[in-house]
């Protein structure tokens, strides 16, 4: 029994030793390979590939603020309209981050030094202005913006409500 197992092992070892390439003829080229593309064309295509990648990366950077708008809307919804520390902090960060991004626009696009990314910078700044607009709308809905004359002047009376609405349990 052990002799049979030993024969199998030696046969396997012998088979693994025999796996070698003996022929000296060159291997055939893979399908779709052309040796005529080697040369100056490959350098030109590499340069265009790099410039295309830089342009794609700059557009990704430019559209990043617009991709943040849905998340900012969700954060605004979750913050609520109450005046407390957490909603005010959320609105403050919602306002400060785009302002900081606008101030550092040149530094953000500095890594794109080979391309002239003026259009991407404009889209980037406009996207940040959209986020600032969302923050200002949230401040207005919370009542933090001085929008009435009575907010600025002490002698002007605040606007008087014409209607009052209340809810509750209806009793029959």
C-alpha positions as a printed Julia matrix, in Angstrom:
172×3 Matrix{Float64}:
   0.0     0.0     0.0
   2.71    2.48    0.88
   4.55    1.45   -2.3
   1.54    2.57   -4.41
   1.44    5.97   -2.69
   5.17    6.38   -3.19
   4.84    5.57   -6.93
   2.17    8.21   -7.32
   4.39   10.77   -5.64
   7.35    9.99   -7.83
   5.19   10.05  -10.96
   3.87   13.47   -9.97
   7.34   14.75   -9.27
   8.55   13.44  -12.58
   5.65   15.07  -14.43
   6.34   18.43  -12.81
  10.02   18.2   -13.76
   9.18   17.51  -17.42
   7.16   20.7   -17.84
   9.67   22.82  -19.7
   9.73   24.64  -23.04
  12.2    23.01  -25.39
  11.56   24.81  -28.71
  13.65   27.9   -29.54
  11.25   29.52  -32.03
   9.8    32.89  -30.91
   6.3    33.12  -29.54
   3.54   34.47  -31.78
   2.21   37.96  -31.09
  -1.07   38.1   -29.2
  -4.24   38.96  -31.14
  -4.59   42.69  -31.76
  -0.9    43.46  -31.25
   0.81   45.49  -33.92
   4.54   46.22  -33.83
   4.07   49.25  -36.12
   2.63   51.33  -33.22
   5.96   51.27  -31.42
   7.82   54.51  -32.01
   6.88   58.18  -32.1
   3.12   57.54  -32.21
   3.17   55.97  -28.77
   4.81   59.09  -27.3
   2.15   61.31  -28.83
  -0.62   59.04  -27.58
   0.9    59.03  -24.08
   0.91   62.84  -24.04
  -2.71   63.0   -25.17
  -3.66   60.37  -22.6
  -2.01   62.41  -19.84
  -3.69   65.62  -20.99
  -7.03   63.83  -21.22
  -6.58   62.49  -17.68
  -5.65   65.95  -16.39
  -8.76   67.42  -18.03
 -10.94   64.67  -16.56
  -9.47   65.21  -13.1
  -9.98   68.97  -13.33
 -13.65   68.47  -14.28
 -14.05   66.07  -11.36
 -12.68   68.79   -9.08
 -14.91   71.42  -10.68
 -18.1    69.39  -10.25
 -17.36   68.28   -6.66
 -19.32   71.16   -5.02
 -22.37   70.38   -7.16
 -22.16   66.74   -6.05
 -22.36   67.94   -2.43
 -25.69   69.73   -2.92
 -27.93   66.67   -2.29
 -26.04   65.83    0.91
 -26.28   69.45    2.06
 -30.03   69.4     1.42
 -30.32   66.27    3.55
 -28.26   67.87    6.33
 -30.5    70.95    6.2
 -33.59   68.77    6.48
 -32.17   66.81    9.41
 -31.05   69.96   11.26
 -34.58   71.29   11.57
 -35.63   74.92   12.08
 -35.11   75.21   15.81
 -32.62   77.69   17.18
 -30.2    75.58   19.17
 -26.49   74.94   19.12
 -26.38   71.94   16.76
 -28.49   73.36   13.91
 -26.59   76.64   14.15
 -23.27   74.78   14.02
 -24.44   72.78   11.01
 -25.56   75.91    9.18
 -22.3    77.64   10.15
 -20.25   74.81    8.64
 -22.57   74.76    5.62
 -21.7    78.42    5.12
 -17.98   78.38    5.99
 -16.83   75.38    3.91
 -17.8    76.87    0.52
 -16.3    80.23    1.5
 -13.0    78.54    2.38
 -13.15   76.56   -0.86
 -13.66   79.74   -2.9
 -10.69   81.38   -1.17
  -8.49   78.37   -1.98
  -9.63   77.86   -5.59
  -6.22   78.76   -7.02
  -4.47   76.3    -4.7
  -7.02   73.59   -5.51
  -6.35   73.84   -9.23
  -2.61   74.39   -8.84
  -1.88   70.7    -9.42
  -3.38   71.15  -12.89
  -0.42   73.34  -13.81
  -0.15   72.05  -17.37
  -3.7    72.87  -18.37
  -5.53   76.17  -18.44
  -8.55   75.35  -16.27
 -10.4    78.69  -16.24
 -13.76   77.15  -17.18
 -13.36   74.48  -14.5
 -12.52   77.16  -11.92
 -15.67   79.09  -12.85
 -17.83   75.97  -12.48
 -16.12   75.22   -9.15
 -16.85   78.72   -7.8
 -20.46   78.63   -9.05
 -21.0    75.27   -7.35
 -19.71   76.73   -4.1
 -22.05   79.72   -4.52
 -24.96   77.27   -4.82
 -23.94   75.76   -1.47
 -23.66   79.25    0.06
 -27.17   79.98   -1.25
 -28.47   76.84    0.46
 -26.87   77.92    3.73
 -28.37   81.42    3.46
 -31.8    79.94    2.71
 -31.48   77.77    5.82
 -30.49   80.82    7.89
 -33.55   82.66    6.54
 -35.9    79.76    7.33
 -34.49   79.59   10.87
 -35.04   83.35   11.29
 -31.35   84.19   11.69
 -31.15   86.71    8.84
 -32.32   90.28    9.43
 -34.9    90.57    6.67
 -37.37   93.06    8.13
 -36.9    96.75    8.91
 -37.69   96.02   12.56
 -34.56   93.88   12.72
 -32.43   96.95   11.95
 -34.31   99.88   13.46
 -35.53  100.08   17.03
 -38.45  102.43   16.38
 -40.08  100.29   13.67
 -42.67   97.84   14.89
 -42.31   94.19   13.84
 -44.88   92.95   11.31
 -48.19   91.94   12.82
 -49.53   88.51   12.1
 -52.83   88.47   10.32
 -53.65   84.87   11.09
 -52.92   82.39   13.84
 -53.09   78.71   13.27
 -53.16   76.09   15.97
 -53.68   72.4    16.1
 -54.82   69.98   18.69
 -57.28   67.28   19.54
 -60.79   67.71   18.28
 -63.46   67.04   20.9
 -67.02   66.12   19.94
